[in-house]
Coordinates of C-alpha atoms and ligand atoms in Angstrom, one line a residue:
M22 CA -98.8 -29.6 25.0
K23 CA -101.3 -32.4 24.5
K24 CA -100.1 -34.5 21.5
L25 CA -103.1 -36.2 19.9
K26 CA -102.2 -39.3 17.8
I27 CA -104.0 -39.2 14.5
K28 CA -105.9 -42.3 14.0
L29 CA -104.9 -44.1 10.9
N30 CA -108.3 -45.5 10.1
K31 CA -109.6 -41.9 9.7
L32 CA -107.2 -41.1 6.8
V33 CA -107.7 -41.8 3.2
Y34 CA -104.6 -42.0 0.8
P35 CA -105.1 -40.8 -2.8
L36 CA -103.4 -42.9 -5.5
F37 CA -103.0 -42.3 -9.2
V38 CA -103.1 -45.2 -11.6
K39 CA -102.0 -45.2 -15.2
D40 CA -101.7 -47.7 -18.1
G41 CA -98.2 -49.1 -18.5
K42 CA -95.6 -51.3 -17.0
G43 CA -93.2 -50.5 -14.2
L44 CA -94.3 -47.0 -13.8
R45 CA -93.4 -44.9 -10.7
E46 CA -93.6 -41.5 -12.1
E47 CA -93.3 -38.6 -9.5
V48 CA -95.8 -35.9 -10.0
K49 CA -94.3 -32.5 -10.8
N50 CA -94.7 -30.2 -7.7
M51 CA -95.9 -33.1 -5.5
P52 CA -92.7 -34.6 -4.2
G53 CA -93.3 -38.1 -2.9
I54 CA -96.5 -38.7 -4.9
F55 CA -96.3 -41.0 -7.9
R56 CA -98.4 -42.4 -10.8
F57 CA -98.4 -46.1 -10.6
S58 CA -99.1 -48.8 -13.2
L59 CA -100.9 -52.1 -12.1
D60 CA -97.7 -54.0 -11.4
T61 CA -96.2 -51.2 -9.3
L62 CA -99.5 -50.4 -7.6
I63 CA -99.8 -53.7 -5.8
P64 CA -96.5 -53.5 -3.9
E65 CA -97.3 -49.9 -3.1
I66 CA -100.7 -51.0 -1.6
R67 CA -98.8 -53.8 0.3
Q68 CA -96.7 -51.1 2.0
I69 CA -99.7 -48.9 2.6
T70 CA -101.7 -51.8 4.4
D71 CA -98.5 -52.9 6.3
L72 CA -98.3 -49.3 7.6
G73 CA -101.8 -49.7 9.0
L74 CA -103.7 -47.5 6.5
K75 CA -107.2 -48.8 5.6
S76 CA -108.6 -46.7 2.8
V77 CA -107.4 -45.4 -0.6
L78 CA -108.9 -43.0 -3.1
L79 CA -108.2 -44.0 -6.7
F80 CA -107.8 -41.6 -9.6
G81 CA -107.2 -42.8 -13.2
V82 CA -104.9 -41.1 -15.7
A83 CA -106.8 -41.7 -18.9
K84 CA -105.2 -43.4 -22.0
K85 CA -108.0 -42.3 -24.3
K86 CA -110.0 -39.1 -24.2
D87 CA -112.9 -38.0 -26.3
K88 CA -115.8 -35.5 -26.1
H89 CA -118.0 -37.6 -23.9
G90 CA -115.6 -39.4 -21.6
F91 CA -116.4 -42.8 -23.1
S92 CA -113.4 -44.6 -21.6
A93 CA -114.3 -43.6 -18.1
Y94 CA -117.0 -46.2 -17.9
Q95 CA -115.3 -49.1 -19.8
K96 CA -114.5 -52.1 -17.7
D97 CA -111.0 -52.3 -19.1
N98 CA -109.9 -48.9 -18.2
I99 CA -107.2 -48.6 -15.7
V100 CA -109.2 -47.7 -12.6
N101 CA -111.5 -50.7 -13.1
Q102 CA -108.7 -53.0 -13.6
A103 CA -106.9 -51.6 -10.5
I104 CA -110.0 -52.1 -8.4
I105 CA -110.2 -55.7 -9.5
E106 CA -106.6 -56.4 -8.9
I107 CA -106.5 -54.8 -5.5
K108 CA -109.5 -56.7 -4.4
R109 CA -108.1 -59.8 -5.6
V110 CA -104.9 -59.4 -3.6
F111 CA -106.1 -57.5 -0.5
K112 CA -109.0 -58.5 1.6
D113 CA -109.0 -55.6 4.1
I114 CA -108.7 -52.4 2.1
R115 CA -111.4 -49.9 1.4
I116 CA -111.5 -48.7 -2.1
I117 CA -113.0 -45.3 -2.8
T118 CA -113.1 -44.1 -6.5
D119 CA -113.2 -40.7 -7.9
V120 CA -116.2 -40.3 -10.2
C121 CA -115.6 -37.6 -12.7
L122 CA -115.1 -36.7 -16.3
C123 CA -112.3 -34.1 -16.4
A124 CA -109.5 -36.7 -16.8
Y125 CA -111.5 -38.5 -19.6
T126 CA -112.7 -35.6 -21.8
L127 CA -110.7 -33.7 -24.4
H128 CA -112.0 -30.4 -23.0
G129 CA -111.0 -31.4 -19.6
H130 CA -114.2 -30.3 -17.9
C131 CA -116.1 -32.3 -15.2
G132 CA -119.2 -32.9 -17.4
I133 CA -120.6 -33.3 -20.8
I134 CA -120.6 -30.1 -22.8
K135 CA -123.8 -29.1 -24.8
R136 CA -123.3 -29.3 -28.5
G137 CA -122.0 -26.1 -30.0
S138 CA -121.6 -24.4 -26.6
K139 CA -119.3 -24.2 -23.7
V140 CA -121.9 -25.1 -21.2
I141 CA -122.2 -28.2 -19.2
D142 CA -125.4 -30.4 -19.8
N143 CA -126.3 -31.4 -16.3
K144 CA -128.8 -34.1 -17.4
E145 CA -126.4 -35.8 -19.8
T146 CA -123.6 -35.5 -17.3
L147 CA -125.7 -37.3 -14.6
K148 CA -126.2 -40.3 -17.0
V149 CA -122.5 -40.6 -17.6
L150 CA -121.5 -40.2 -14.0
A151 CA -123.9 -43.0 -12.9
K152 CA -122.5 -45.3 -15.6
I153 CA -119.0 -44.7 -14.4
A154 CA -120.0 -45.3 -10.8
L155 CA -121.9 -48.5 -11.8
E156 CA -118.8 -49.9 -13.5
H157 CA -116.7 -49.1 -10.4
A158 CA -119.2 -50.9 -8.3
R159 CA -119.3 -53.9 -10.6
C160 CA -115.5 -54.2 -10.3
G161 CA -115.7 -54.1 -6.4
A162 CA -115.3 -50.5 -5.3
D163 CA -116.6 -50.0 -1.7
Y164 CA -117.4 -46.3 -2.1
V165 CA -117.9 -44.2 -5.3
A166 CA -117.1 -40.5 -4.9
P167 CA -118.7 -38.2 -7.5
S168 CA -116.5 -35.1 -7.7
A169 CA -118.1 -33.3 -10.9
M170 CA -120.3 -31.0 -8.9
A171 CA -123.2 -31.9 -11.2
R172 CA -126.5 -31.1 -9.5
H173 CA -128.1 -34.2 -8.1
Q174 CA -125.2 -36.5 -8.9
V175 CA -125.6 -38.5 -5.6
S176 CA -129.3 -39.4 -6.3
A177 CA -128.5 -40.2 -10.0
I178 CA -125.7 -42.6 -8.9
R179 CA -127.8 -44.1 -6.0
T180 CA -130.7 -44.8 -8.3
L181 CA -128.6 -46.7 -10.9
L182 CA -126.7 -48.5 -8.3
N183 CA -129.9 -49.7 -6.6
K184 CA -131.4 -50.6 -10.0
Y185 CA -128.5 -53.1 -10.5
G186 CA -128.6 -54.4 -7.0
F187 CA -125.5 -52.6 -5.6
Y188 CA -127.2 -51.5 -2.4
N189 CA -124.1 -52.0 -0.5
T190 CA -121.8 -49.8 -2.5
K191 CA -121.6 -46.5 -0.7
I192 CA -121.4 -42.9 -1.9
M193 CA -119.0 -40.3 -0.6
G194 CA -120.2 -37.0 -2.2
Y195 CA -117.7 -34.3 -3.0
S196 CA -120.6 -32.2 -1.8
A197 CA -119.0 -28.7 -1.1
K198 CA -116.1 -28.5 -3.6
Y199 CA -115.0 -25.0 -4.0
F200 CA -113.5 -23.3 -7.0
S201 CA -110.0 -23.4 -5.8
N202 CA -106.5 -22.6 -6.7
F203 CA -105.3 -25.4 -4.5
Y204 CA -106.1 -28.0 -7.1
R205 CA -103.4 -26.9 -9.6
P206 CA -100.8 -29.7 -8.9
F207 CA -103.5 -32.3 -9.0
R208 CA -104.3 -31.4 -12.6
E209 CA -100.7 -32.2 -13.5
A210 CA -101.0 -35.5 -11.8
A211 CA -104.3 -36.6 -13.4
N212 CA -103.7 -34.7 -16.7
S213 CA -107.1 -32.9 -16.2
Y214 CA -106.6 -29.3 -17.0
P215 CA -109.7 -27.7 -18.5
A216 CA -108.8 -26.9 -22.2
F217 CA -110.8 -23.5 -22.1
G218 CA -112.2 -21.5 -19.4
D219 CA -112.3 -22.6 -15.8
R220 CA -114.6 -24.7 -13.3
S221 CA -116.3 -21.6 -11.7
A222 CA -119.6 -22.5 -13.4
Y223 CA -120.0 -25.6 -11.4
Q224 CA -117.6 -25.4 -8.3
L225 CA -118.5 -23.2 -5.4
D226 CA -117.7 -19.5 -4.9
Y227 CA -115.4 -19.2 -2.0
S228 CA -116.7 -16.0 -0.7
S229 CA -119.5 -17.8 1.1
S230 CA -120.4 -21.0 3.0
K231 CA -124.1 -20.8 2.2
Q232 CA -124.1 -22.8 -1.0
A233 CA -121.8 -25.3 0.6
I234 CA -124.2 -26.1 3.3
M235 CA -127.1 -26.3 0.9
R236 CA -125.2 -28.8 -1.2
I237 CA -124.2 -30.8 1.8
K238 CA -127.8 -31.0 3.1
S239 CA -129.1 -31.9 -0.3
D240 CA -126.5 -34.7 -0.8
V241 CA -127.4 -36.1 2.7
K242 CA -131.1 -36.1 1.4
E243 CA -130.2 -37.8 -1.8
G244 CA -128.5 -40.6 0.1
A245 CA -124.9 -39.8 0.4
D246 CA -123.1 -42.0 3.1
I247 CA -120.4 -39.5 3.6
V248 CA -120.2 -35.8 2.6
M249 CA -117.1 -33.8 1.9
V250 CA -115.7 -30.3 2.2
K251 CA -112.9 -29.5 -0.3
P252 CA -110.2 -28.1 0.1
A253 CA -109.7 -28.2 3.8
L254 CA -107.3 -25.7 5.2
S255 CA -108.9 -22.5 4.0
Y256 CA -112.4 -23.9 4.7
L257 CA -112.1 -24.9 8.3
D258 CA -115.2 -22.7 9.0
V259 CA -117.2 -24.6 6.5
I260 CA -116.1 -27.8 8.0
K261 CA -117.3 -26.7 11.4
E262 CA -120.5 -25.4 10.1
A263 CA -121.3 -28.5 8.1
K264 CA -120.4 -30.8 11.0
A265 CA -123.0 -29.0 13.3
K266 CA -125.6 -29.6 10.7
I267 CA -125.3 -33.3 9.8
T268 CA -125.2 -36.6 11.5
I269 CA -123.5 -38.7 8.8
P270 CA -119.7 -38.7 8.7
L271 CA -118.0 -35.6 7.2
A272 CA -114.8 -35.9 5.2
A273 CA -112.4 -33.1 4.3
Y274 CA -109.9 -33.2 1.4
N275 CA -106.5 -31.9 2.2
V276 CA -105.8 -31.2 -1.4
S277 CA -102.7 -31.2 -3.6
G278 CA -101.9 -27.5 -3.3
E279 CA -101.9 -27.8 0.4
Y280 CA -99.6 -30.7 0.3
S281 CA -97.2 -28.9 -2.1
M282 CA -96.9 -25.9 0.1
V283 CA -95.9 -28.1 3.0
K284 CA -93.4 -30.0 0.9
Y285 CA -91.8 -26.8 -0.5
G286 CA -91.7 -25.2 2.9
V287 CA -89.8 -28.3 4.2
K288 CA -87.3 -28.1 1.2
L289 CA -86.8 -24.4 2.1
G290 CA -86.2 -25.2 5.7
L291 CA -89.2 -23.3 6.9
W292 CA -90.5 -25.9 9.2
Q293 CA -90.2 -29.6 10.3
E294 CA -92.4 -31.7 8.1
K295 CA -93.8 -34.0 11.0
D296 CA -94.7 -31.1 13.2
I297 CA -96.4 -29.1 10.6
V298 CA -98.3 -32.1 9.1
N299 CA -99.5 -33.0 12.6
E300 CA -100.7 -29.6 13.2
I301 CA -102.6 -29.3 9.9
I302 CA -104.4 -32.7 10.2
T303 CA -105.2 -32.3 13.8
S304 CA -106.7 -28.8 13.0
I305 CA -108.8 -30.2 10.2
M306 CA -110.1 -32.9 12.6
R307 CA -110.6 -30.4 15.4
A308 CA -112.9 -28.3 13.0
G309 CA -115.0 -31.3 12.6
A310 CA -113.8 -33.7 10.0
D311 CA -114.3 -37.4 10.8
I312 CA -112.3 -38.4 7.8
V313 CA -109.3 -36.6 6.2
I314 CA -108.2 -37.4 2.7
T315 CA -104.6 -36.5 2.5
Y316 CA -101.3 -37.1 0.5
H317 CA -99.5 -37.0 3.8
A318 CA -101.3 -40.2 5.1
K319 CA -98.4 -42.5 4.3
D320 CA -95.8 -40.2 5.9
I321 CA -98.1 -40.0 9.0
A322 CA -98.3 -43.8 9.3
R323 CA -94.6 -44.1 8.8
W324 CA -93.8 -41.6 11.5
Q325 CA -96.2 -43.3 14.0
K326 CA -94.5 -46.7 13.3
K327 CA -91.1 -45.2 14.2
M328 CA -92.4 -43.7 17.4
Ligands
LIG1 C1 -111.8 -34.0 -10.2 C2 -111.0 -33.8 -9.0 C3 -110.0 -32.7 -8.7 C4 -109.5 -33.0 -7.5 C5 -110.1 -34.2 -7.0 N1 -111.0 -34.6 -8.0 C6 -109.6 -31.6 -9.6 C7 -110.4 -30.5 -10.0 O1 -111.6 -30.3 -9.6 O2 -109.9 -29.9 -10.9 C8 -108.4 -32.3 -6.7 C9 -107.7 -32.9 -5.7 C10 -106.5 -32.2 -5.3 O3 -106.2 -31.1 -5.7 O4 -105.7 -33.0 -4.6 N2 -112.7 -33.1 -10.5

């Protein structure tokens, strides 16, 4: 069998950052994935870069939450502090930041809720998402990645970034983000469970690929530099269809639940971790992903180093 070596520069490693000191909290149901405080994050990133990985995707675990996600766009929040610190210490790392509200709002939804209702106000949400992205850009993020599934989030962010001269800050749109069961372990990691209802009003219906392709095309038009399909494994057809229709890079997010299944399978002795991870990531790339965001990235890099 032809064994393709996964190229490390095509992988993105997600990282959770949290206020505190000396933290290295393992995420329940995601063995091997931790929440770091600033002081433990830096040695972690040193390891990551020494292993040959080039990109990280930052998620913040919010200290303060309110109705409007105020702390998400404050310069002193943990994500912004992390960007500044990483950029101070490391010259060659690409920082991508998740731009969303679910971890910063008391209701745990990805947008601003209309007063007296349970419905998301898209227009208000766009304003806040753009402010979050601007703050990330100011602190030195290379890419901002809106994941709220608010309509026209890419153009709202592009417009504000350009207004402040951040022409070089790029946008990775979570363009086709499905309403999926596979995000469950992530919500524990980021403490971002919705307090009522679910995300089906703004995330895509998995019975079809039509909306996904429409959203991808519209994000391309709005100025996205990378578009994404999420999750990856149950959506290889969507990846393939999207790839055939665009010329900009396509990312696929191999999400938390996909990771947990592999890890628990390994614990139960169902398969060899290295073999199954190689099969999964290679399949996602075969389907058409140019970039794969995966919690397995560090392990993959480690295995390659030992080879
Ligand atoms: C924020 C966000 C989520 C993920 C990435 N950004 C969770 C969600 O939509 O509830 C999921 C990532 C994963 O499962 O690994 N909206």
